[in-house]
Coordinates of C-alpha atoms in Angstrom, one line a residue:
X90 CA 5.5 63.0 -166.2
X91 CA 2.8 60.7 -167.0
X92 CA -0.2 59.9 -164.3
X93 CA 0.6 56.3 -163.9
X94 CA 4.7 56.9 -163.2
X95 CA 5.6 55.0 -160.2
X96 CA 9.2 55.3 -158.6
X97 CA 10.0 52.6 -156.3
X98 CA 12.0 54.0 -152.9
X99 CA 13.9 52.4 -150.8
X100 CA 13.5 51.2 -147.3
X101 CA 15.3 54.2 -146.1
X102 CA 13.4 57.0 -147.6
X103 CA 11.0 56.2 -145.2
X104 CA 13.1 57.9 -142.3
X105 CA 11.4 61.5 -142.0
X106 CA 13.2 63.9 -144.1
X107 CA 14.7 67.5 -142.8
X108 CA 12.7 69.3 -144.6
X109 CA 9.2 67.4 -143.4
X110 CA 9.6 68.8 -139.7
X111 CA 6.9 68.0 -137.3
X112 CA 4.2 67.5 -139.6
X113 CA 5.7 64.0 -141.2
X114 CA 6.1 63.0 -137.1
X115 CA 2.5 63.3 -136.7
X116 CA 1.6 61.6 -139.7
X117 CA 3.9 58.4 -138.9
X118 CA 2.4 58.6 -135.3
X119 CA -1.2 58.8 -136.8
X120 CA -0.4 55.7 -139.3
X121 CA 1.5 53.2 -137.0
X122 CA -1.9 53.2 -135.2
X123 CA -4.7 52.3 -137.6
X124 CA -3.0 51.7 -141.0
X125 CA -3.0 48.6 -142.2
X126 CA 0.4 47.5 -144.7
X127 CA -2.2 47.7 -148.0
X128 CA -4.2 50.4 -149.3
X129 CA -5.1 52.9 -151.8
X130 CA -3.3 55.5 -153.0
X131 CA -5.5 59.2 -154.1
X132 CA -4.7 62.2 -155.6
X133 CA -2.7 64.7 -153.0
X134 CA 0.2 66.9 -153.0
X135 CA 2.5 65.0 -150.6
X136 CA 4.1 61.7 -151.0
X137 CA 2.8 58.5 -148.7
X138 CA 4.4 55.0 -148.3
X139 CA 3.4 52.4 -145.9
X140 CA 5.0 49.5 -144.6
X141 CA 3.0 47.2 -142.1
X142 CA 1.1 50.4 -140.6
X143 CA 4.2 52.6 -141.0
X144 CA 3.4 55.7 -143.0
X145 CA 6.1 58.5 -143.7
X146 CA 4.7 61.8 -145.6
X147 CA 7.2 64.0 -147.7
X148 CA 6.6 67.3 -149.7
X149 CA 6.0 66.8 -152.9
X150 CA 4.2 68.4 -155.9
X151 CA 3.8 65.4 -158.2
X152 CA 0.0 63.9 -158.7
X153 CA -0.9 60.3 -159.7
X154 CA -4.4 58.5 -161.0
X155 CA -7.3 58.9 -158.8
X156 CA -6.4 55.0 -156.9
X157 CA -3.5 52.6 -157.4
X158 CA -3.5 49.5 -154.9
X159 CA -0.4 49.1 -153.1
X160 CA 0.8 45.9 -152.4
X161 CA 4.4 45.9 -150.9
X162 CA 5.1 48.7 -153.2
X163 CA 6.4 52.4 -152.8
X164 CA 4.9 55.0 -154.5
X165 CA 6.0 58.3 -155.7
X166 CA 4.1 61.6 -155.6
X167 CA 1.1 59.8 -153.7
X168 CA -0.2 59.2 -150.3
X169 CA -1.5 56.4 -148.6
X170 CA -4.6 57.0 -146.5
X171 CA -5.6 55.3 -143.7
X172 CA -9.3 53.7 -143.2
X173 CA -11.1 55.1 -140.6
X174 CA -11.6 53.7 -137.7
X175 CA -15.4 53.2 -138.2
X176 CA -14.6 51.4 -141.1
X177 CA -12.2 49.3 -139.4
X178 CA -13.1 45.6 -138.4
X179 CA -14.2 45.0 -134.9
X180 CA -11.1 45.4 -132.9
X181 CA -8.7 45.4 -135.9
X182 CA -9.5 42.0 -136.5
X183 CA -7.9 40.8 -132.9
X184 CA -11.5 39.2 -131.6
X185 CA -14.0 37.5 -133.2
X186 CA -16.9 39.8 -133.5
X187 CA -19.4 40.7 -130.6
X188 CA -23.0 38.2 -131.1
X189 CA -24.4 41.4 -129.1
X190 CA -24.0 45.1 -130.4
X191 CA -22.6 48.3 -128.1
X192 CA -25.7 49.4 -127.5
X193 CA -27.6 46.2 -126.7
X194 CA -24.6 45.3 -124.5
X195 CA -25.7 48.4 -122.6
X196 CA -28.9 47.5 -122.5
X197 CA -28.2 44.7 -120.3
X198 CA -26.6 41.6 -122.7
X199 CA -23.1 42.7 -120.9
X200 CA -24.0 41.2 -117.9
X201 CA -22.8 37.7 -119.9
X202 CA -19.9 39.5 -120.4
X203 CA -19.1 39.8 -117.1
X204 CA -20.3 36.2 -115.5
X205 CA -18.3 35.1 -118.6
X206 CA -15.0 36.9 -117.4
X207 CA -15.8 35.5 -113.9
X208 CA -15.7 31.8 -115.1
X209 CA -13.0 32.0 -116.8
X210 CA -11.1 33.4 -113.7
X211 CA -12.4 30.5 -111.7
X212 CA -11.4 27.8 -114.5
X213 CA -8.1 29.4 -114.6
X214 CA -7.5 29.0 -111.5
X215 CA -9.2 25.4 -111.1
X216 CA -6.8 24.2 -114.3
X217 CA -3.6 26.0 -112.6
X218 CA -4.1 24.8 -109.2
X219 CA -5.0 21.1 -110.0
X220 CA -3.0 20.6 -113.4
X221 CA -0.5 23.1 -114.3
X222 CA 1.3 23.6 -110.7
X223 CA 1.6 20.2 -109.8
X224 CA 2.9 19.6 -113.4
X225 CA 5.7 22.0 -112.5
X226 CA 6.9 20.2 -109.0
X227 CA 6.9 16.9 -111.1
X228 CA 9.2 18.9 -113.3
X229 CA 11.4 20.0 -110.2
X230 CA 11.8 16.7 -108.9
X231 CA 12.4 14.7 -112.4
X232 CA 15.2 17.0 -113.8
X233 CA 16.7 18.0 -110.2
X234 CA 16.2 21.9 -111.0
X235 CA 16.1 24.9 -108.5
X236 CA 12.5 26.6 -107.6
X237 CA 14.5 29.5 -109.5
X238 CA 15.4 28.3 -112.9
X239 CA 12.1 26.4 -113.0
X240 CA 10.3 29.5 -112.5
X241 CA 12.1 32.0 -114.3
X242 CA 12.0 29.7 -117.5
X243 CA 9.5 27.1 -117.6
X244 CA 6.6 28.4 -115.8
X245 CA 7.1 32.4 -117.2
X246 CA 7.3 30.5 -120.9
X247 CA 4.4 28.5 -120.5
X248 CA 2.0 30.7 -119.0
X249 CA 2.9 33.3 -121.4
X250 CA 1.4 31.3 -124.5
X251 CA -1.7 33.3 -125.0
X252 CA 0.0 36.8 -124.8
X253 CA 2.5 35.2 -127.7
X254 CA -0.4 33.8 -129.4
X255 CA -2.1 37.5 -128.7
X256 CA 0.8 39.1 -130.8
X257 CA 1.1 36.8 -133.7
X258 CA -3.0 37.3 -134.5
X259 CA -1.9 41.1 -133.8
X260 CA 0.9 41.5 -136.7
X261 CA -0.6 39.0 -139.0
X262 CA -4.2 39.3 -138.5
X263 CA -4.8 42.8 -137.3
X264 CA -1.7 44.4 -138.4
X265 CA -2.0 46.5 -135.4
X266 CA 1.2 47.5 -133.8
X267 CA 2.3 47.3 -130.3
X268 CA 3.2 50.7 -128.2
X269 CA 6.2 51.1 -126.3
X270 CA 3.4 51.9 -123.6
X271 CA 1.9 48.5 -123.7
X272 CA 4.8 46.4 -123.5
X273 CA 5.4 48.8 -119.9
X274 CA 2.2 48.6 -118.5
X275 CA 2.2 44.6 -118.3
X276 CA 5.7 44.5 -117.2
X277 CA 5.1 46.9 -114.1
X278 CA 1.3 45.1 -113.6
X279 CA 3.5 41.7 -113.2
X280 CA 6.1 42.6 -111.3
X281 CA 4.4 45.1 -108.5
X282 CA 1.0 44.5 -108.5
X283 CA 1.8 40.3 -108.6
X284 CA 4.6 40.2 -106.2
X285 CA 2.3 42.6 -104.0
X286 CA -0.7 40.1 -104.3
X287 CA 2.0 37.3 -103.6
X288 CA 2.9 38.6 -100.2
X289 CA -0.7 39.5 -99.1
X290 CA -1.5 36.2 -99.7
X291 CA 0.7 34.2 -98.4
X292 CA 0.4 32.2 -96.0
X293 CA 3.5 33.0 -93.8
X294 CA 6.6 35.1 -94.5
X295 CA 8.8 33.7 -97.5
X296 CA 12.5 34.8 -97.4
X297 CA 14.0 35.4 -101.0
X298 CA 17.1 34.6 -101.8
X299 CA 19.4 36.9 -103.6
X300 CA 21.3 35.7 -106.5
X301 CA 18.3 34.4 -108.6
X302 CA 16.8 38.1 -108.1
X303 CA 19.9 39.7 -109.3
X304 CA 20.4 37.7 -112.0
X305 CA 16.7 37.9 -113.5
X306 CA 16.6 42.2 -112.7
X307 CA 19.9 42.3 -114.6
X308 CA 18.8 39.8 -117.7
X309 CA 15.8 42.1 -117.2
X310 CA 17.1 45.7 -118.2
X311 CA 19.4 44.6 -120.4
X312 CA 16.6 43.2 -122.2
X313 CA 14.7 46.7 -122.0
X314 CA 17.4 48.6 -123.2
X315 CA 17.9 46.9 -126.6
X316 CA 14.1 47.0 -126.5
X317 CA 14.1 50.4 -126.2
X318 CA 16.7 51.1 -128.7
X319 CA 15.3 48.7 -131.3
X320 CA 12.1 51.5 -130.9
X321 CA 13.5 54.6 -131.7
X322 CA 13.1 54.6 -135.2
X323 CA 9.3 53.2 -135.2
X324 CA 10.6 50.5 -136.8
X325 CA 11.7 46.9 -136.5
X326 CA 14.5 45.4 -138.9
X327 CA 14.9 41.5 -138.9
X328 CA 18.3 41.5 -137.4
X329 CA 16.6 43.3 -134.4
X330 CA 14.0 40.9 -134.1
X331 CA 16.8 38.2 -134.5
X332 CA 18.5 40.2 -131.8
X333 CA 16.0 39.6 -129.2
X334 CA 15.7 36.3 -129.9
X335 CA 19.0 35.6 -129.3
X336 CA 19.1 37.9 -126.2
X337 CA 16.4 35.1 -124.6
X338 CA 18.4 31.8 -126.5
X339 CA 21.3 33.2 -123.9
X340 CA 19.1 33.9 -120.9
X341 CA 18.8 29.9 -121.5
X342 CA 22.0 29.1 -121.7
X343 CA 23.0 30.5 -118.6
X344 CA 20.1 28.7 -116.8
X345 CA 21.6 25.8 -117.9
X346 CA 24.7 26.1 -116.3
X347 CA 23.3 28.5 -113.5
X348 CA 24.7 26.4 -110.5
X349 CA 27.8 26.2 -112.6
X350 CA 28.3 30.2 -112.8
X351 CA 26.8 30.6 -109.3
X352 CA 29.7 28.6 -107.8
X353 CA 32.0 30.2 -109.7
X354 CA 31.2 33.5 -108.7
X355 CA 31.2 31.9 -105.0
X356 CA 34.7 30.5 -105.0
X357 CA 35.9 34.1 -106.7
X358 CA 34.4 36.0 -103.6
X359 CA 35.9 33.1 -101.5
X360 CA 38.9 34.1 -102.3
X361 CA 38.6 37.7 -101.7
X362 CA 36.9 37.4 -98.3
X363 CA 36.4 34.7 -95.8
X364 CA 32.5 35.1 -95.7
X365 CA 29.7 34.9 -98.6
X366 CA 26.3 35.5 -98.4
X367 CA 25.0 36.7 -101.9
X368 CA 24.4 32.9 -103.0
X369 CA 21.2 30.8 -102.1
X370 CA 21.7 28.8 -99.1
X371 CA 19.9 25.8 -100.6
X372 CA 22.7 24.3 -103.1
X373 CA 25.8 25.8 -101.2
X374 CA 26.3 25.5 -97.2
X375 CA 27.8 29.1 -96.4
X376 CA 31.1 28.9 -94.2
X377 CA 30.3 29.0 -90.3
X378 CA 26.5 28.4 -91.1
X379 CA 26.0 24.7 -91.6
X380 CA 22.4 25.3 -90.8
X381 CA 21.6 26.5 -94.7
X382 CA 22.3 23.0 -95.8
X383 CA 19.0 21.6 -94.4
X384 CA 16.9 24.2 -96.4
X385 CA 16.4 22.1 -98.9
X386 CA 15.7 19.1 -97.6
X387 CA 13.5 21.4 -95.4
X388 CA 11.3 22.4 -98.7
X389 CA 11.3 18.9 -100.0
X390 CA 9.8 17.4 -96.8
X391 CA 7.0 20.2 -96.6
X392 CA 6.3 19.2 -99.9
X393 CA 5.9 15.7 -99.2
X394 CA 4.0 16.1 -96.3
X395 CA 1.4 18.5 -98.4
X396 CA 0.8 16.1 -100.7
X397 CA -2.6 16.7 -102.5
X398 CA -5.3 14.5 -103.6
X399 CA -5.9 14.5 -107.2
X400 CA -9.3 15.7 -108.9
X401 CA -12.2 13.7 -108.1
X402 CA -15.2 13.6 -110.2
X403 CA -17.3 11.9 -107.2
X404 CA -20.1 13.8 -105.5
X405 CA -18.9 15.7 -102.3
X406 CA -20.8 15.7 -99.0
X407 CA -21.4 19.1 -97.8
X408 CA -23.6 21.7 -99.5
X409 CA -20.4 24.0 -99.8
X410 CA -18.7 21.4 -102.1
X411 CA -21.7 20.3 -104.0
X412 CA -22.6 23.9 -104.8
X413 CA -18.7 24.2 -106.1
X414 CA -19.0 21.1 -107.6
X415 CA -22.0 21.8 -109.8
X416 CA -20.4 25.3 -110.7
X417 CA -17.2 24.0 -111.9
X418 CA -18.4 20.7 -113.4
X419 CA -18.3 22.4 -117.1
X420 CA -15.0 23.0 -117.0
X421 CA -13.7 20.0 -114.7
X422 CA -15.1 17.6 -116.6
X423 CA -13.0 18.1 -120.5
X424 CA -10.2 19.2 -118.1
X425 CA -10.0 15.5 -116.6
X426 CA -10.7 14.2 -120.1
X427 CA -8.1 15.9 -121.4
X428 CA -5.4 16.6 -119.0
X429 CA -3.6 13.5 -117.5
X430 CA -3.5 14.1 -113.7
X431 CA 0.4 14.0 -112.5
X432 CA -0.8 13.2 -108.9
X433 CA -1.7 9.5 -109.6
X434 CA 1.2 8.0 -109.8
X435 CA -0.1 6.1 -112.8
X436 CA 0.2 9.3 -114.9
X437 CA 2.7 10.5 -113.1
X438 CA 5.1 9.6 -116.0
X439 CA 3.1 11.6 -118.4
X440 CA 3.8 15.4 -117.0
X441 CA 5.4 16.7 -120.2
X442 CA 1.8 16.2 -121.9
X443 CA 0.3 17.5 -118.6
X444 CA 1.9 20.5 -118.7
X445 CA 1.8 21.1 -123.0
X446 CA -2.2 20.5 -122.7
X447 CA -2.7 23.1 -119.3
X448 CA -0.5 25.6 -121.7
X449 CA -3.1 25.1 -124.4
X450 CA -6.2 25.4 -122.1
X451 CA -4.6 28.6 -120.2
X452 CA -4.2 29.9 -123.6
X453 CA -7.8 29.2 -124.6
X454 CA -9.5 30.3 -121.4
X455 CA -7.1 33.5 -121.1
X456 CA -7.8 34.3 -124.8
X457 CA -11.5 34.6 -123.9
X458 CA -11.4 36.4 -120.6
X459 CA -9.5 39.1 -122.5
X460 CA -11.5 39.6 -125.3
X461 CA -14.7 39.5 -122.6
X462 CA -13.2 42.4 -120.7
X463 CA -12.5 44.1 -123.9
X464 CA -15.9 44.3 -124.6
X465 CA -16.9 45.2 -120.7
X466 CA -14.6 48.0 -121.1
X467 CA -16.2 49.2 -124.1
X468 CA -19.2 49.1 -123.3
X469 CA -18.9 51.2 -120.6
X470 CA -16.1 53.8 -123.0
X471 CA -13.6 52.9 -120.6
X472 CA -10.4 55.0 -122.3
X473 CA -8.2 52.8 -124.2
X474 CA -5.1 54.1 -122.1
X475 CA -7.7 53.1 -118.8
X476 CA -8.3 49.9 -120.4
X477 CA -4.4 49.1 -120.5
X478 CA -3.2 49.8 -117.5
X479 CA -6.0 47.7 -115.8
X480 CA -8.5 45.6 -117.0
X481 CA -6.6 44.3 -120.0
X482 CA -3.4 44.1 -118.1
X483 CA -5.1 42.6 -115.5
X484 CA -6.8 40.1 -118.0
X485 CA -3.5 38.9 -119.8
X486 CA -1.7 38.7 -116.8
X487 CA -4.8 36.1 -114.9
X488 CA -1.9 32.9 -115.5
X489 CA 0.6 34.9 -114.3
X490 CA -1.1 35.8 -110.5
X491 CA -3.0 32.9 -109.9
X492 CA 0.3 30.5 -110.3
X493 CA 2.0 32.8 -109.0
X494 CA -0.3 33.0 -105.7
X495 CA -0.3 29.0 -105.8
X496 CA 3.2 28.9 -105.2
X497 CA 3.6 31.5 -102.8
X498 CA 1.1 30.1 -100.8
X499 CA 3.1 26.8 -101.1
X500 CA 6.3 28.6 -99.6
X501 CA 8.1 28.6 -102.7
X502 CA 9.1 32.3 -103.1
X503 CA 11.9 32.4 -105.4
X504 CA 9.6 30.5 -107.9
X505 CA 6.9 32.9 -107.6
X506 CA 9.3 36.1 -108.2
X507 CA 11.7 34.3 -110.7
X508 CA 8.5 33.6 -112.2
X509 CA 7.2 37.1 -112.7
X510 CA 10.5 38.8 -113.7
X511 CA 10.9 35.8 -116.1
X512 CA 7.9 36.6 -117.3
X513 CA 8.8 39.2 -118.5
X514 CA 11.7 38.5 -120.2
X515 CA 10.0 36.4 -122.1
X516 CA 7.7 38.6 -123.0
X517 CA 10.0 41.5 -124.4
X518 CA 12.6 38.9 -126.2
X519 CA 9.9 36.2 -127.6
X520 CA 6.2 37.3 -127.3
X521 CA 7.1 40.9 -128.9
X522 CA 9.9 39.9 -131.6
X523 CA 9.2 36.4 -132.6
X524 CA 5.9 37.3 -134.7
X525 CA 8.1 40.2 -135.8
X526 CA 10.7 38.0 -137.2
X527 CA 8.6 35.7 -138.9
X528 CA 6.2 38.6 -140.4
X529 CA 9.8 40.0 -141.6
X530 CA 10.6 36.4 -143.5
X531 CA 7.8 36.0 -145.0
X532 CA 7.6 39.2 -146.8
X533 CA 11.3 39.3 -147.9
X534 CA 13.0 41.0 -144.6
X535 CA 10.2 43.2 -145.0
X536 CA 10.6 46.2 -141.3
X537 CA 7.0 45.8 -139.0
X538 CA 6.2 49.1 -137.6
X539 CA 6.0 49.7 -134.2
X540 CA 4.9 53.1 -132.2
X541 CA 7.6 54.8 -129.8
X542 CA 5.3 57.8 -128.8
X543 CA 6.5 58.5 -125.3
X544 CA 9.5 56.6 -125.6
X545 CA 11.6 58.3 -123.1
X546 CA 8.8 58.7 -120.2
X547 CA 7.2 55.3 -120.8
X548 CA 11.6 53.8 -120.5
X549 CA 12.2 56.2 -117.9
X550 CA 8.6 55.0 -115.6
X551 CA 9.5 51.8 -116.2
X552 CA 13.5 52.0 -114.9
X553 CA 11.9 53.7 -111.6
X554 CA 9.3 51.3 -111.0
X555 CA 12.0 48.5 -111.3
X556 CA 14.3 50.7 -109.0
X557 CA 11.4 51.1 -106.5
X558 CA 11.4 47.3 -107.2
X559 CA 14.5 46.1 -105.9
X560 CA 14.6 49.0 -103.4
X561 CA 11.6 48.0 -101.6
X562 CA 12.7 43.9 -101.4
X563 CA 16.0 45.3 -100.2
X564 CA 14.3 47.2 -97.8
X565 CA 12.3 44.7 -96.3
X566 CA 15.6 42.2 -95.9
X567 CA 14.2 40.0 -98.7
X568 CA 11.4 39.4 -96.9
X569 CA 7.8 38.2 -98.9
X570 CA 5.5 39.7 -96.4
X571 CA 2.4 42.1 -95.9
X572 CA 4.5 44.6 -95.6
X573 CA 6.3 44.3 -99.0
X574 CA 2.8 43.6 -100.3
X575 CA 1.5 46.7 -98.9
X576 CA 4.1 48.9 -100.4
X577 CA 3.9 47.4 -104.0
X578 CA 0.5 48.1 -104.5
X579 CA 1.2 51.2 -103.3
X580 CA 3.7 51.9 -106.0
X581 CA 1.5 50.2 -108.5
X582 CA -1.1 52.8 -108.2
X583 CA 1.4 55.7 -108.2
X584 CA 2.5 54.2 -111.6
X585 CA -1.2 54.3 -112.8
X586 CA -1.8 57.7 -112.3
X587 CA 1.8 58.7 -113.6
X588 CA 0.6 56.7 -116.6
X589 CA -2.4 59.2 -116.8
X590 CA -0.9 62.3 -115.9
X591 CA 1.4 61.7 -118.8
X592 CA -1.5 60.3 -121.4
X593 CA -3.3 63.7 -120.8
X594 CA -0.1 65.7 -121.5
X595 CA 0.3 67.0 -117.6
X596 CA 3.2 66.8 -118.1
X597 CA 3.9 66.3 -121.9
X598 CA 6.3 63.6 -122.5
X599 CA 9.6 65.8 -124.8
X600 CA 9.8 62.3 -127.0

């Protein structure tokens, strides 16, 4: 066989072979990491093929010229080897690269860093308070939707922007591929650590109505199951991607005719018992208790009477306000250039380009709080796994608390927990697949690689977080109080140190 002979395979000779045994699982774990879908095959005894950062080693005793380059094409008798990671560009491409080096970052330049990351925090929650919320009760009032649906769909979509925009620079940029145990970490940070921070802050005690939280916790695991089963193989086809997709397009649908199915499932009950008490009070008056029926007028004449003025640019009169002022003027000022303000009534009208321009900011200021936090986190070699589970999780998930707060402080519940479990949803059917699918397109229905190490603990954590979850709000009588809070924060930080214990291998994870 001559040096140059090159056998093209096809897309299933990448699954691991029988006779490969634990060795080709370490080196598809190994690849899915760092690899990127191009490089350079060398001389070895085994066979290599890559495809987006999947790599799949097989015996072989067949050699090859010294380097080939690979582009999109499988070779025979060679291996693929990974860059290192020194060699690797700052962050795998997902940042823009550092003006300040590790070590001069530790020699004090991080502490821009850090007054950076606190900015940001306060513009976030400057542009959600002033701009993006208020946006959303326009949006409520204008097309006659329920706190729920609004929450669950339009406010979880459009404050997840910069985590999809996150993933497409990730599998087109980068090429770096997203863990099993990322896509958990940020969906147990949202919905205990949030709803917990919701109830602490509060300012009295919300009651939460049932049917919306059914029906977003069981969208919700069906969502993770196909998720999970889509990762099993360490890769993603197209018609998984598309399957995601389509999971979300009929999460939609049913909001649309939400009050439609929730009546329907009223009447059905009706007809089986004489009382019914699993739907919302505030669309359906429940048979002997007519009181239900002023909830929400209830809501919409608290609203009214909490009417907010809308931003001023004038100079305030106490030292507190001027001092605020003067700190938030760099960001207030392009915000009111930019954003029209819904409060006037003049620009009332315009709330659909309110809310598209705050989803552009949050995605802007959100993008660079992460990447600042990045780069706090290693500077001070913060593990990766560390890094996660907190300070990134923490940093992609900034929209989701502070709106989420806002409106919970505003009595609206339902919105703020719809909100996070929507969240969510999005996140696993659109933000994760979406960049999948079109990466797939693009290079001719090409599979993106994807790492399932710890598939069954990271699944199996999540499911008993989400059963803690609806255990706890049970528990409470669908309360949103410091109680609830208490206990979710509690649970959070038994998650993080689960998350630990299994990252160190105490226990190992079997899969």
């Amino acid at each position: 066989m001559r040096d140059n002979t090159q056998i093209h395979l096809s897309l299933y000779d990448t699954l691991p072979s029988p006779q490969n045994g634990k060795e080709g699982k370490k080196a598809s774990s190994k690849s899915t990491e760092s690899a990127p879908f191009a490089g350079t095959l060398q001389t070895q005894s085994r066979t290599g093929l890559q495809l987006h950062g999947y790599q799949q080693t097989t015996m072989a005793s067949l050699s090859t010229s010294n380097q080939h380059p690979i582009n999109g094409r499988l070779a025979f008798g060679t291996t693929v080897t990974p860059p290192s990671s020194s060699d690797a560009p700052h962050l795998q491409g997902q940042f823009p690269k550092d003006p300040f080096t590790n070590q001069g970052r530790r020699q004090g330049w991080v502490v821009l860093h850090i007054l950076g990351m606190i900015y940001m925090f306060a513009s976030l929650a400057f542009l959600c308070n002033e701009f993006f919320v208020p946006a959303m009760e326009v949006i409520i009032d204008e097309f006659d939707i329920s706190d729920d649906v609004a929450g669950a769909t339009i406010m979880a979509a459009s404050r997840s922007f910069s985590k999809l925009f996150t993933a497409v620079v990730a599998v087109f940029i980068s090429q770096k591929n997203v863990g099993i145990g990322t896509v958990v970490g940020s969906a147990v940070f949202n919905i205990l650590f949030v709803t917990g921070l919701c109830a602490l802050t509060s300012r009295e005690v919300l009651q939460l109505s049932k049917w919306p939280f059914f029906r977003d916790v069981t969208f919700y695991t069906v969502d993770l199951v196909l998720l999970a089963i889509c990762y099993l193989d360490n890769v993603i086809m197209w018609w998984e991607s598309t399957l995601l997709v389509t999971s979300y397009i009929l999460y939609l649908v049913f909001m649309k005719f939400n009050v439609q199915i929730k009546s329907a499932m009223k009447m059905q009950l009706l007809k089986e018992t004489n009382s019914f008490e699993m739907v919302s009070g505030e669309e359906y008056a429940i048979r002997g208790r007519p009181e239900l029926e002023s909830k929400k007028n209830e809501r919409t004449n608290n609203r009214n009477k909490k009417q907010e003025e809308p931003v001023s640019l004038k100079w305030p009169n106490t030292p507190y306000k001027q001092a605020t002022f003067i700190f938030l003027l760099p960001i207030k000022l392009p915000l009111c250039l930019t954003i029209p303000d819904v409060r006037k009534q003049n620009f009332r009208k315009f709330f659909m380009i309110t809310l598209l321009s705050s989803i552009l900011w949050i995605t802007v200021l959100s993008y660079l709080m992460v990447w600042w936090a990045h780069q706090v986190g290693e500077t001070f070699s913060i593990p990766a796994e560390i890094m996660g589970l907190t300070v990134l999780a923490a940093g992609t998930s900034i929209p989701d608390i502070i709106t989420s707060v806002i409106v919970a402080r505003k009595g609206l519940g339902d919105m703020a927990t719809a909100s996070l479990v929507g969240n969510n949803i999005f996140n696993i059917t659109i933000c994760l697949p979406l960049p999948w699918l079109l990466y797939s397109l693009i290079h001719g229905l090409l599979p993106v690689a994807v790492n399932s190490d710890g598939l069954s603990c990271a699944v199996a954590l999540l499911f008993l977080m989400l059963l803690f979850f609806i255990i706890s709000i049970v528990s409470c009588k669908w309360k949103l109080d410091k109680v609830l809070g208490f206990i979710m924060l509690l649970f959070y930080i038994i998650f993080v140190v689960l998350s630990m214990t299994l990252h160190f291998r105490f226990p190992v994870c079997p899969v």
